């Protein structure tokens, strides 16, 4: 299926931003799945919605100078892309990783628009980051870096303007340092960041939310197949925030998690991953996943990441990074009997892999739907901060669970309405897009 308006918009994006491959990939997937919507609703083309929605409202790129422990000057590059504010303040994480560039932050910011729309909460889309590598840095170095990052960023954000949170390389420690610097400069204590510590305005269940939400979403997909997590073998890539809490929730629903990874390699533990060991190694000691196999005799460690998808499993949850699961990996999963894949990470499956999953008619939950529980719970943190109240873990978790059920239903219904029943890629893109597009029309050009 092709459409001239969609094709022209894609061509403009590629011409204007040459070489931004991840950004092109994300825009191509969304725009192609919107073709039936664009053809049925002429007002979107008349209002120029596509050419407006692909272009960020604002991009801020800045220098981050800081002093390392030896007193040497270091310089990183930071950015915040304020993508779309039709539904609320810009909202989305900050990533600290050496690979960060405008292509990656723009693909993430673009996806975030539709993800945030799917949550049903009042949040626009944005993303930020820096090419800083927290690995091997002391706590003091991380603190000085975070302070320098916020010394520029503070003037562009606010609780009702743009509310950043964590992503790869940014967890509770980094959010604490950034919050402290914001408060020092602005002399305001309010919810300008989410994922804060529980002592100073954080929400219970935000740490668990992305992983839990991904499993809640996957559970809905499994229910549609008259199945569930009980006794399922689950492979999870990554061993960071999302992966750890996806594993925890899957185990609590009766699944056996048999493999996890980091950017160096993966561990396979046929007896079932001992999550207390992973949590200590990763959350407390900041060590490599290879250490797990050194401690746990039933586990084997393999160097390199892609082999994890050749381990036979019923459910796969890619929770590490973009394009970590390619067409060959997808074929291996399908051949080995995998029935469901839910993306905890953003865009972890390549377009080839997505095609393999959809063609094989296994259940496939795309990231902007399946991992929306993190930002949804950030939205709940914003609500609690505005009210100056704190809800219990169970209250937040119940709201998160219901939001994930609602997102699944919305994506499923949109897929069916536009003649691709079961295709949650189309369904999530369509359901997320329509709300943003209608809000943009209502607010004028
Ligand atoms: P963390 O930094 O906590 O963990 C990231 C994990 O992924 C680590 O195990 C890391 O390994 C691995 N990883 C990172 N980069 C690569 C790479 N290039 N190749 C292989 N493995 C890699 O981040 P999160 O768990 O927060 O984020 C994981 C994914 O989930 C990302 O795609 C993020 O955008 C997405 N996400 C996160 C949300 C959140 O609330 N945190 C919400 C929604 C989505 P290593 O330690 O070796 O680098
Ligand atoms: O990709 C994501 O949705 C996140 N990193 C979480 C964003 C947020 O604002 O909580």
Tab-separated table of C-alpha atoms and ligand atoms in Angstrom:
chain	number	residue	atom	x	y	z
A	1	UNK	CA	0.000	0.000	0.000
A	2	UNK	CA	1.336	3.451	-0.818
A	3	UNK	CA	0.106	7.000	-0.390
A	4	UNK	CA	1.582	10.143	-1.921
A	5	UNK	CA	1.262	12.333	1.163
A	6	UNK	CA	3.014	9.736	3.325
A	7	UNK	CA	5.715	9.145	0.698
A	8	UNK	CA	6.395	12.882	0.364
A	9	UNK	CA	6.626	13.370	4.115
A	10	UNK	CA	9.104	10.487	4.406
A	11	UNK	CA	11.172	11.859	1.546
A	12	UNK	CA	11.367	15.276	3.227
A	13	UNK	CA	12.498	13.715	6.515
A	14	UNK	CA	15.233	11.730	4.777
A	15	UNK	CA	16.399	14.740	2.733
A	16	UNK	CA	16.377	17.121	5.683
A	17	UNK	CA	18.076	14.722	8.100
A	18	UNK	CA	20.468	12.577	6.033
A	19	UNK	CA	22.181	9.719	7.856
A	20	UNK	CA	19.808	9.689	10.837
A	21	UNK	CA	19.005	6.022	10.303
A	22	UNK	CA	17.238	5.210	13.586
A	23	UNK	CA	15.068	8.301	13.171
A	24	UNK	CA	14.178	7.332	9.577
A	25	UNK	CA	13.358	3.799	10.770
A	26	UNK	CA	10.944	4.972	13.476
A	27	UNK	CA	9.206	7.519	11.233
A	28	UNK	CA	8.887	5.039	8.354
A	29	UNK	CA	7.226	2.424	10.545
A	30	UNK	CA	4.708	4.866	12.023
A	31	UNK	CA	3.844	6.664	8.783
A	32	UNK	CA	3.389	3.465	6.792
A	33	UNK	CA	0.963	2.106	9.347
A	34	UNK	CA	-0.997	5.378	9.223
A	35	UNK	CA	-1.801	5.151	5.496
A	36	UNK	CA	-5.372	3.840	6.006
A	37	UNK	CA	-6.013	6.577	8.592
A	38	UNK	CA	-4.726	9.309	6.288
A	39	UNK	CA	-6.877	8.007	3.437
A	40	UNK	CA	-10.017	7.786	5.546
A	41	UNK	CA	-9.636	11.147	7.349
A	42	UNK	CA	-8.810	13.819	4.775
A	43	UNK	CA	-8.657	16.541	7.438
A	44	UNK	CA	-5.268	15.261	8.619
A	45	UNK	CA	-3.640	16.009	5.273
A	46	UNK	CA	-5.528	19.309	4.949
A	47	UNK	CA	-4.173	20.410	8.352
A	48	UNK	CA	-0.620	19.342	7.414
A	49	UNK	CA	-0.483	17.000	10.388
A	50	UNK	CA	2.191	14.610	9.111
A	51	UNK	CA	4.766	17.223	8.109
A	52	UNK	CA	4.158	18.949	11.455
A	53	UNK	CA	4.303	15.823	13.600
A	54	UNK	CA	7.641	14.584	12.182
A	55	UNK	CA	9.374	17.890	12.947
A	56	UNK	CA	10.304	18.528	16.615
A	57	UNK	CA	8.820	21.709	18.093
A	58	UNK	CA	12.230	22.550	19.585
A	59	UNK	CA	15.712	20.995	19.811
A	60	UNK	CA	18.267	22.146	22.344
A	61	UNK	CA	21.880	20.997	21.926
A	62	UNK	CA	24.504	22.029	24.446
A	63	UNK	CA	28.032	21.604	25.809
A	64	UNK	CA	28.549	19.797	29.117
A	65	UNK	CA	31.960	20.598	30.605
A	66	UNK	CA	32.934	18.801	33.833
A	67	UNK	CA	36.022	17.870	35.849
A	68	UNK	CA	37.011	14.219	36.286
A	69	UNK	CA	38.587	12.858	39.486
A	70	UNK	CA	42.069	13.721	38.217
A	71	UNK	CA	41.036	17.350	37.752
A	72	UNK	CA	41.057	17.107	33.937
A	73	UNK	CA	38.442	18.893	31.851
A	74	UNK	CA	35.995	16.592	30.052
A	75	UNK	CA	33.394	17.726	27.543
A	76	UNK	CA	30.244	15.894	26.461
A	77	UNK	CA	27.393	16.822	24.187
A	78	UNK	CA	23.887	17.040	25.618
A	79	UNK	CA	20.506	17.535	24.043
A	80	UNK	CA	16.802	17.742	24.747
A	81	UNK	CA	14.318	17.305	21.923
A	82	UNK	CA	10.938	18.836	22.809
A	83	UNK	CA	8.964	17.009	20.193
A	84	UNK	CA	5.256	17.560	20.602
A	85	UNK	CA	3.186	19.335	23.263
A	86	UNK	CA	-0.332	18.795	21.863
A	87	UNK	CA	-1.396	16.551	24.761
A	88	UNK	CA	0.593	18.042	27.646
A	89	UNK	CA	4.052	19.077	28.830
A	90	UNK	CA	6.911	17.378	26.957
A	91	UNK	CA	7.614	14.105	28.747
A	92	UNK	CA	10.254	11.456	28.230
A	93	UNK	CA	13.517	10.078	29.516
A	94	UNK	CA	17.148	11.127	29.425
A	95	UNK	CA	19.734	8.648	28.122
A	96	UNK	CA	23.419	8.658	29.038
A	97	UNK	CA	25.287	6.362	26.652
A	98	UNK	CA	28.314	6.882	24.359
A	99	UNK	CA	26.139	6.142	21.304
A	100	UNK	CA	23.748	9.080	21.924
A	101	UNK	CA	23.294	11.351	18.893
A	102	UNK	CA	20.454	13.329	17.313
A	103	UNK	CA	19.205	10.321	15.321
A	104	UNK	CA	18.757	8.225	18.462
A	105	UNK	CA	17.211	10.972	20.597
A	106	UNK	CA	14.858	11.962	17.769
A	107	UNK	CA	13.683	8.403	17.155
A	108	UNK	CA	13.033	8.049	20.886
A	109	UNK	CA	11.266	11.427	21.102
A	110	UNK	CA	9.114	10.643	18.085
A	111	UNK	CA	8.041	7.268	19.514
A	112	UNK	CA	7.360	8.930	22.847
A	113	UNK	CA	4.604	11.136	21.345
A	114	UNK	CA	2.450	8.125	20.480
A	115	UNK	CA	3.394	6.105	23.564
A	116	UNK	CA	2.388	8.942	25.870
A	117	UNK	CA	-0.851	9.413	23.969
A	118	UNK	CA	-1.650	5.707	24.461
A	119	UNK	CA	-1.353	6.027	28.253
A	120	UNK	CA	-4.448	8.257	28.287
A	121	UNK	CA	-2.634	10.770	30.514
A	122	UNK	CA	-1.875	14.413	29.675
A	123	UNK	CA	1.689	14.174	28.380
A	124	UNK	CA	3.394	15.444	25.249
A	125	UNK	CA	6.515	13.769	23.863
A	126	UNK	CA	10.198	14.554	24.346
A	127	UNK	CA	13.564	12.906	24.953
A	128	UNK	CA	17.053	13.924	25.924
A	129	UNK	CA	20.489	12.612	26.614
A	130	UNK	CA	24.224	12.899	26.392
A	131	UNK	CA	27.086	10.882	24.916
A	132	UNK	CA	28.412	10.372	28.460
A	133	UNK	CA	29.343	6.853	29.601
A	134	UNK	CA	28.553	6.356	33.305
A	135	UNK	CA	30.417	3.002	33.242
A	136	UNK	CA	33.645	3.128	35.203
A	137	UNK	CA	32.966	6.633	36.551
A	138	UNK	CA	33.023	7.358	40.273
A	139	UNK	CA	29.889	8.620	42.037
A	140	UNK	CA	31.539	12.039	42.290
A	141	UNK	CA	32.239	12.141	38.563
A	142	UNK	CA	28.635	11.177	37.818
A	143	UNK	CA	27.464	13.901	40.199
A	144	UNK	CA	29.612	16.602	38.599
A	145	UNK	CA	28.473	15.524	35.150
A	146	UNK	CA	24.784	15.559	36.162
A	147	UNK	CA	25.179	18.985	37.753
A	148	UNK	CA	26.777	20.392	34.609
A	149	UNK	CA	24.054	18.795	32.448
A	150	UNK	CA	21.336	20.431	34.567
A	151	UNK	CA	23.169	23.766	34.704
A	152	UNK	CA	22.175	24.189	31.060
A	153	UNK	CA	18.966	22.141	30.968
A	154	UNK	CA	17.224	23.874	33.903
A	155	UNK	CA	16.290	26.934	31.817
A	156	UNK	CA	14.379	24.802	29.292
A	157	UNK	CA	12.305	22.611	31.645
A	158	UNK	CA	9.670	22.994	34.345
A	159	UNK	CA	6.928	20.906	35.979
A	160	UNK	CA	4.389	22.284	33.461
A	161	UNK	CA	6.785	22.631	30.482
A	162	UNK	CA	8.995	19.564	30.130
A	163	UNK	CA	9.465	16.769	32.672
A	164	UNK	CA	12.437	14.452	32.004
A	165	UNK	CA	12.969	11.015	33.617
A	166	UNK	CA	15.387	8.075	33.337
A	167	UNK	CA	16.356	5.856	30.425
A	168	UNK	CA	19.538	3.876	29.625
A	169	UNK	CA	22.307	4.982	31.981
A	170	UNK	CA	20.000	7.238	34.007
A	171	UNK	CA	18.476	5.774	37.163
A	172	UNK	CA	17.746	6.923	40.704
A	173	UNK	CA	21.308	8.115	41.360
A	174	UNK	CA	21.433	10.394	38.296
A	175	UNK	CA	17.885	11.727	38.782
A	176	UNK	CA	18.799	12.638	42.389
A	177	UNK	CA	21.861	14.628	41.311
A	178	UNK	CA	19.920	16.409	38.547
A	179	UNK	CA	17.007	17.205	40.862
A	180	UNK	CA	19.384	18.646	43.478
A	181	UNK	CA	21.011	20.939	40.930
A	182	UNK	CA	17.669	22.105	39.485
A	183	UNK	CA	16.398	22.950	42.978
A	184	UNK	CA	19.611	24.774	43.869
A	185	UNK	CA	19.490	26.955	40.740
A	186	UNK	CA	15.749	27.656	40.594
A	187	UNK	CA	14.900	27.596	44.299
A	188	UNK	CA	11.755	25.599	43.528
A	189	UNK	CA	10.847	22.171	44.897
A	190	UNK	CA	8.426	20.655	42.444
A	191	UNK	CA	7.980	17.660	40.183
A	192	UNK	CA	10.294	18.702	37.353
A	193	UNK	CA	11.729	15.187	37.027
A	194	UNK	CA	10.119	11.780	37.547
A	195	UNK	CA	11.752	8.633	38.818
A	196	UNK	CA	12.761	10.590	41.915
A	197	UNK	CA	13.733	8.911	45.188
A	198	UNK	CA	10.858	8.036	47.512
A	199	UNK	CA	12.107	10.495	50.159
A	200	UNK	CA	11.730	13.533	47.901
A	201	UNK	CA	8.635	13.098	45.761
A	202	UNK	CA	9.161	9.858	43.847
A	203	UNK	CA	6.265	7.472	43.276
A	204	UNK	CA	6.120	3.981	44.670
A	205	UNK	CA	6.214	1.434	41.812
A	206	UNK	CA	7.935	3.810	39.334
A	207	UNK	CA	11.135	1.715	39.556
A	208	UNK	CA	9.189	-1.454	38.753
A	209	UNK	CA	6.733	0.135	36.317
A	210	UNK	CA	8.245	-0.413	32.867
A	211	UNK	CA	9.094	-4.063	33.474
A	212	UNK	CA	5.830	-4.824	35.281
A	213	UNK	CA	3.859	-2.994	32.608
A	214	UNK	CA	5.555	-4.945	29.829
A	215	UNK	CA	4.575	-8.222	31.481
A	216	UNK	CA	0.992	-6.985	32.115
A	217	UNK	CA	0.769	-6.124	28.411
A	218	UNK	CA	2.221	-9.472	27.361
A	219	UNK	CA	-0.209	-11.230	29.685
A	220	UNK	CA	-3.112	-9.602	27.795
A	221	UNK	CA	-1.655	-10.891	24.513
A	222	UNK	CA	-1.303	-14.359	26.023
A	223	UNK	CA	-4.883	-14.246	27.335
A	224	UNK	CA	-6.056	-13.676	23.749
A	225	UNK	CA	-4.314	-16.960	22.920
A	226	UNK	CA	-6.080	-18.618	25.899
A	227	UNK	CA	-2.726	-18.795	27.650
A	228	UNK	CA	-0.751	-17.056	30.427
A	229	UNK	CA	2.725	-16.864	32.022
A	230	UNK	CA	2.292	-19.988	34.191
A	231	UNK	CA	5.160	-22.431	33.410
A	232	UNK	CA	6.324	-20.442	30.386
A	233	UNK	CA	10.023	-20.263	29.580
A	234	UNK	CA	10.974	-16.599	29.208
A	235	UNK	CA	14.114	-15.060	27.694
A	236	UNK	CA	14.823	-11.427	28.621
A	237	UNK	CA	17.614	-9.340	27.113
A	238	UNK	CA	19.321	-6.678	29.218
A	239	UNK	CA	19.754	-6.683	32.986
A	240	UNK	CA	18.969	-3.042	33.694
A	241	UNK	CA	15.900	-1.403	35.166
A	242	UNK	CA	13.376	-2.686	32.625
A	243	UNK	CA	14.768	-6.227	32.344
A	244	UNK	CA	15.029	-6.816	36.108
A	245	UNK	CA	11.418	-5.871	36.883
A	246	UNK	CA	10.056	-7.664	33.820
A	247	UNK	CA	11.792	-10.767	35.168
A	248	UNK	CA	10.371	-10.179	38.665
A	249	UNK	CA	6.775	-9.871	37.444
A	250	UNK	CA	7.079	-12.807	35.016
A	251	UNK	CA	8.399	-14.993	37.845
A	252	UNK	CA	5.604	-13.891	40.161
A	253	UNK	CA	3.095	-15.014	37.509
A	254	UNK	CA	4.674	-18.476	37.465
A	255	UNK	CA	7.090	-18.195	34.550
A	256	UNK	CA	10.671	-19.471	34.484
A	257	UNK	CA	13.098	-16.777	33.281
A	258	UNK	CA	16.001	-18.705	31.762
A	259	UNK	CA	18.289	-16.032	30.290
A	260	UNK	CA	19.361	-12.398	30.749
A	261	UNK	CA	22.155	-10.298	29.233
A	262	UNK	CA	24.135	-7.075	29.154
A	263	UNK	CA	26.057	-5.397	26.343
A	264	UNK	CA	28.954	-7.911	26.769
A	265	UNK	CA	27.078	-11.232	26.709
A	266	UNK	CA	24.312	-13.396	28.160
A	267	UNK	CA	23.747	-15.982	30.877
A	268	UNK	CA	21.582	-19.070	30.385
A	269	UNK	CA	20.342	-20.678	33.591
A	270	UNK	CA	18.064	-23.633	32.837
A	271	UNK	CA	17.138	-23.815	36.549
A	272	UNK	CA	15.676	-20.317	36.349
A	273	UNK	CA	17.470	-16.989	36.896
A	274	UNK	CA	18.052	-16.126	40.561
A	275	UNK	CA	16.937	-12.526	40.474
A	276	UNK	CA	18.349	-11.614	43.893
A	277	UNK	CA	21.821	-12.328	42.476
A	278	UNK	CA	21.175	-10.243	39.335
A	279	UNK	CA	19.799	-7.382	41.432
A	280	UNK	CA	22.812	-7.327	43.734
A	281	UNK	CA	25.300	-7.545	40.841
A	282	UNK	CA	23.601	-4.882	38.737
A	283	UNK	CA	21.795	-2.513	41.104
A	284	UNK	CA	24.251	-2.495	44.006
A	285	UNK	CA	27.678	-3.572	42.739
A	286	UNK	CA	27.321	-2.318	39.109
A	287	UNK	CA	29.116	-5.430	37.816
A	288	UNK	CA	28.880	-7.436	34.560
A	289	UNK	CA	26.309	-10.202	33.992
A	290	UNK	CA	29.211	-12.668	33.432
A	291	UNK	CA	29.687	-12.572	37.237
A	292	UNK	CA	26.333	-14.353	37.567
A	293	UNK	CA	27.764	-17.489	35.949
A	294	UNK	CA	30.811	-17.274	38.215
A	295	UNK	CA	28.466	-17.396	41.242
A	296	UNK	CA	25.622	-19.649	40.072
A	297	UNK	CA	26.724	-23.137	39.041
A	298	UNK	CA	23.662	-23.972	36.917
A	299	UNK	CA	24.381	-21.018	34.573
A	300	UNK	CA	26.574	-20.679	31.473
A	301	UNK	CA	27.897	-17.366	30.179
A	302	UNK	CA	28.298	-16.685	26.439
A	303	UNK	CA	30.173	-13.673	25.102
A	304	UNK	CA	28.164	-11.526	22.613
A	305	UNK	CA	24.499	-10.534	22.756
A	306	UNK	CA	22.649	-11.885	19.717
A	307	UNK	CA	22.903	-15.586	20.649
A	308	UNK	CA	20.391	-15.100	23.462
A	309	UNK	CA	17.547	-15.354	20.907
A	310	UNK	CA	18.631	-18.869	19.869
A	311	UNK	CA	17.687	-20.224	23.324
A	312	UNK	CA	14.325	-22.031	22.935
A	313	UNK	CA	11.591	-20.150	24.847
A	314	UNK	CA	7.837	-19.500	24.866
A	315	UNK	CA	8.051	-15.749	25.462
A	316	UNK	CA	10.789	-13.245	24.544
A	317	UNK	CA	11.071	-9.800	26.156
A	318	UNK	CA	13.761	-7.646	24.513
A	319	UNK	CA	14.571	-5.084	27.230
A	320	UNK	CA	18.049	-3.754	26.317
A	321	UNK	CA	18.296	-1.377	23.349
A	322	UNK	CA	17.287	-0.493	19.776
A	323	UNK	CA	17.837	-2.959	16.923
A	324	UNK	CA	19.129	-5.711	19.208
A	325	UNK	CA	16.886	-8.393	17.637
A	326	UNK	CA	17.248	-8.850	13.849
A	327	UNK	CA	15.482	-10.960	11.222
A	328	UNK	CA	17.673	-14.013	11.851
A	329	UNK	CA	17.074	-13.828	15.592
A	330	UNK	CA	13.322	-13.513	14.980
A	331	UNK	CA	13.375	-16.575	12.722
A	332	UNK	CA	15.226	-18.554	15.392
A	333	UNK	CA	12.640	-17.564	18.011
A	334	UNK	CA	9.695	-18.548	15.790
A	335	UNK	CA	11.331	-21.818	14.751
A	336	UNK	CA	11.917	-22.721	18.405
A	337	UNK	CA	8.224	-22.252	19.220
A	338	UNK	CA	8.124	-18.754	20.743
A	339	UNK	CA	4.488	-17.558	20.838
A	340	UNK	CA	4.813	-13.992	22.161
A	341	UNK	CA	7.282	-11.112	22.021
A	342	UNK	CA	6.711	-7.910	24.017
A	343	UNK	CA	9.207	-5.062	23.652
A	344	UNK	CA	10.365	-3.623	26.983
A	345	UNK	CA	13.015	-1.610	25.136
A	346	UNK	CA	12.355	1.062	22.496
A	347	UNK	CA	12.502	-0.328	18.936
A	348	UNK	CA	14.577	-3.421	19.869
A	349	UNK	CA	13.281	-5.409	16.888
A	350	UNK	CA	14.536	-4.442	13.428
A	351	UNK	CA	11.901	-4.007	10.666
A	352	UNK	CA	12.888	-7.469	9.314
A	353	UNK	CA	12.289	-9.016	12.719
A	354	UNK	CA	8.884	-7.343	13.091
A	355	UNK	CA	7.886	-8.719	9.677
A	356	UNK	CA	8.916	-12.242	10.710
A	357	UNK	CA	6.785	-12.021	13.890
A	358	UNK	CA	3.734	-10.611	12.104
A	359	UNK	CA	3.958	-13.116	9.221
A	360	UNK	CA	4.270	-16.004	11.698
A	361	UNK	CA	1.175	-14.660	13.534
A	362	UNK	CA	2.806	-14.889	16.926
A	363	UNK	CA	1.700	-12.196	19.407
A	364	UNK	CA	3.861	-9.100	19.040
A	365	UNK	CA	3.653	-6.085	21.358
A	366	UNK	CA	5.589	-3.085	19.994
A	367	UNK	CA	7.583	-0.954	22.464
A	368	UNK	CA	5.429	2.136	22.318
A	369	UNK	CA	2.555	0.060	23.684
A	370	UNK	CA	4.310	-2.646	25.717
A	371	UNK	CA	6.794	-0.386	27.530
A	372	UNK	CA	4.401	2.528	28.131
A	373	UNK	CA	4.003	1.534	31.792
A	374	UNK	CA	7.156	3.444	32.738
A	375	UNK	CA	6.033	6.793	31.416
A	376	UNK	CA	2.452	6.115	32.547
A	377	UNK	CA	3.694	5.749	36.100
A	378	UNK	CA	5.784	8.900	35.604
A	379	UNK	CA	2.450	10.558	34.785
A	380	UNK	CA	1.072	9.174	38.051
A	381	UNK	CA	4.136	10.585	39.851
A	382	UNK	CA	3.336	14.011	38.350
A	383	UNK	CA	-0.253	13.751	39.614
A	384	UNK	CA	0.902	12.867	43.127
A	385	UNK	CA	3.414	15.748	43.110
A	386	UNK	CA	0.723	18.225	42.026
A	387	UNK	CA	-1.570	17.009	44.794
A	388	UNK	CA	1.326	16.856	47.283
A	389	UNK	CA	0.158	13.362	48.170
A	390	UNK	CA	1.714	9.907	47.911
A	391	UNK	CA	-0.306	6.870	46.908
A	392	UNK	CA	0.455	3.345	48.160
A	393	UNK	CA	2.359	0.817	46.061
A	394	UNK	CA	-0.826	-1.168	45.494
A	395	UNK	CA	-2.783	1.907	44.353
A	396	UNK	CA	-0.124	2.869	41.800
A	397	UNK	CA	0.342	-0.730	40.642
A	398	UNK	CA	-3.435	-1.169	40.171
A	399	UNK	CA	-3.614	2.006	38.059
A	400	UNK	CA	-0.574	0.864	36.033
A	401	UNK	CA	-2.149	-2.544	35.457
A	402	UNK	CA	-5.409	-0.995	34.251
A	403	UNK	CA	-3.547	1.412	31.938
A	404	UNK	CA	-1.690	-1.515	30.319
A	405	UNK	CA	-4.976	-3.388	29.814
A	406	UNK	CA	-6.488	-0.231	28.277
A	407	UNK	CA	-3.520	0.242	25.923
A	408	UNK	CA	-3.782	-3.353	24.772
A	409	UNK	CA	-7.505	-2.955	24.126
A	410	UNK	CA	-7.024	0.361	22.289
A	411	UNK	CA	-4.299	-1.091	20.036
A	412	UNK	CA	-6.300	-4.249	19.363
A	413	UNK	CA	-9.459	-2.294	18.510
A	414	UNK	CA	-7.640	0.174	16.226
A	415	UNK	CA	-5.952	-2.711	14.394
A	416	UNK	CA	-9.333	-4.345	13.793
A	417	UNK	CA	-11.037	-1.039	12.811
A	418	UNK	CA	-8.426	-0.462	10.105
A	419	UNK	CA	-8.563	-4.005	8.692
A	420	UNK	CA	-5.396	-5.493	10.155
A	421	UNK	CA	-6.806	-7.488	13.086
A	422	UNK	CA	-4.112	-8.742	15.476
A	423	UNK	CA	-1.465	-6.328	14.147
A	424	UNK	CA	-0.642	-4.358	17.297
A	425	UNK	CA	2.088	-2.408	15.482
A	426	UNK	CA	-0.537	-0.758	13.309
A	427	UNK	CA	-3.015	-0.626	16.163
A	428	UNK	CA	-0.674	1.161	18.595
A	429	UNK	CA	0.497	3.651	15.966
A	430	UNK	CA	-3.052	4.432	14.864
A	431	UNK	CA	-4.599	4.708	18.334
A	432	UNK	CA	-1.695	6.856	19.565
A	433	UNK	CA	-1.688	9.097	16.487
A	434	UNK	CA	-5.387	9.912	16.203
A	435	UNK	CA	-5.587	11.616	19.608
A	436	UNK	CA	-2.490	13.733	18.981
A	437	UNK	CA	-3.633	14.681	15.476
A	438	UNK	CA	-7.100	15.730	16.662
A	439	UNK	CA	-5.585	17.803	19.500
A	440	UNK	CA	-3.220	19.487	17.020
A	441	UNK	CA	-6.127	20.381	14.737
A	442	UNK	CA	-8.109	21.782	17.685
A	443	UNK	CA	-5.167	23.960	18.718
A	444	UNK	CA	-4.660	25.527	15.283
A	445	UNK	CA	-1.583	25.784	13.099
B	1	LIG	P1	19.482	0.489	31.941
B	1	LIG	O1	20.599	1.420	31.715
B	1	LIG	O2	18.966	0.282	33.321
B	1	LIG	O3	19.820	-0.950	31.352
B	1	LIG	C1	20.125	-1.125	30.021
B	1	LIG	C2	20.458	-2.580	29.773
B	1	LIG	O4	20.565	-2.795	28.371
B	1	LIG	C3	21.781	-2.987	30.377
B	1	LIG	O5	21.755	-4.338	30.710
B	1	LIG	C4	22.747	-2.709	29.234
B	1	LIG	O6	23.954	-3.422	29.294
B	1	LIG	C5	21.915	-3.147	28.052
B	1	LIG	N1	22.366	-2.412	26.864
B	1	LIG	C6	22.446	-1.056	26.718
B	1	LIG	N2	22.953	-0.735	25.529
B	1	LIG	C7	23.197	-1.887	24.904
B	1	LIG	C8	23.729	-2.211	23.653
B	1	LIG	N3	24.131	-1.263	22.785
B	1	LIG	N4	23.815	-3.537	23.333
B	1	LIG	C9	23.419	-4.497	24.209
B	1	LIG	N5	22.919	-4.241	25.422
B	1	LIG	C10	22.804	-2.959	25.759
B	1	LIG	O7	18.296	1.015	30.984
B	1	LIG	P2	16.752	0.653	31.029
B	1	LIG	O8	16.527	-0.713	31.536
B	1	LIG	O9	16.063	1.795	31.683
B	1	LIG	O10	16.371	0.740	29.481
B	1	LIG	C11	16.365	-0.403	28.630
B	1	LIG	C12	15.489	-0.121	27.427
B	1	LIG	O11	14.157	0.164	27.853
B	1	LIG	C13	15.895	1.081	26.569
B	1	LIG	O12	15.565	0.807	25.221
B	1	LIG	C14	15.006	2.202	27.087
B	1	LIG	O13	14.831	3.218	26.124
B	1	LIG	C15	13.727	1.411	27.320
B	1	LIG	N6	12.754	2.006	28.240
B	1	LIG	C16	13.103	2.364	29.499
B	1	LIG	C17	12.138	2.866	30.358
B	1	LIG	C18	12.443	3.200	31.765
B	1	LIG	O14	11.507	3.581	32.491
B	1	LIG	N7	13.681	3.085	32.246
B	1	LIG	C19	10.747	3.099	29.913
B	1	LIG	C20	10.474	2.600	28.583
B	1	LIG	C21	11.452	2.095	27.792
B	1	LIG	P3	25.302	-2.693	29.791
B	1	LIG	O15	25.124	-2.499	31.268
B	1	LIG	O16	26.385	-3.624	29.424
B	1	LIG	O17	25.381	-1.389	29.043
B	2	LIG	O1	11.179	5.437	26.986
B	2	LIG	C1	10.498	5.785	27.968
B	2	LIG	O2	9.261	5.771	27.944
B	2	LIG	C2	11.216	6.204	29.183
B	2	LIG	N1	12.439	6.154	29.207
B	2	LIG	C3	10.446	6.693	30.379
B	2	LIG	C4	10.040	8.141	30.197
B	2	LIG	C5	9.401	8.791	31.395
B	2	LIG	O3	9.173	9.998	31.290
B	2	LIG	O4	9.132	8.142	32.398
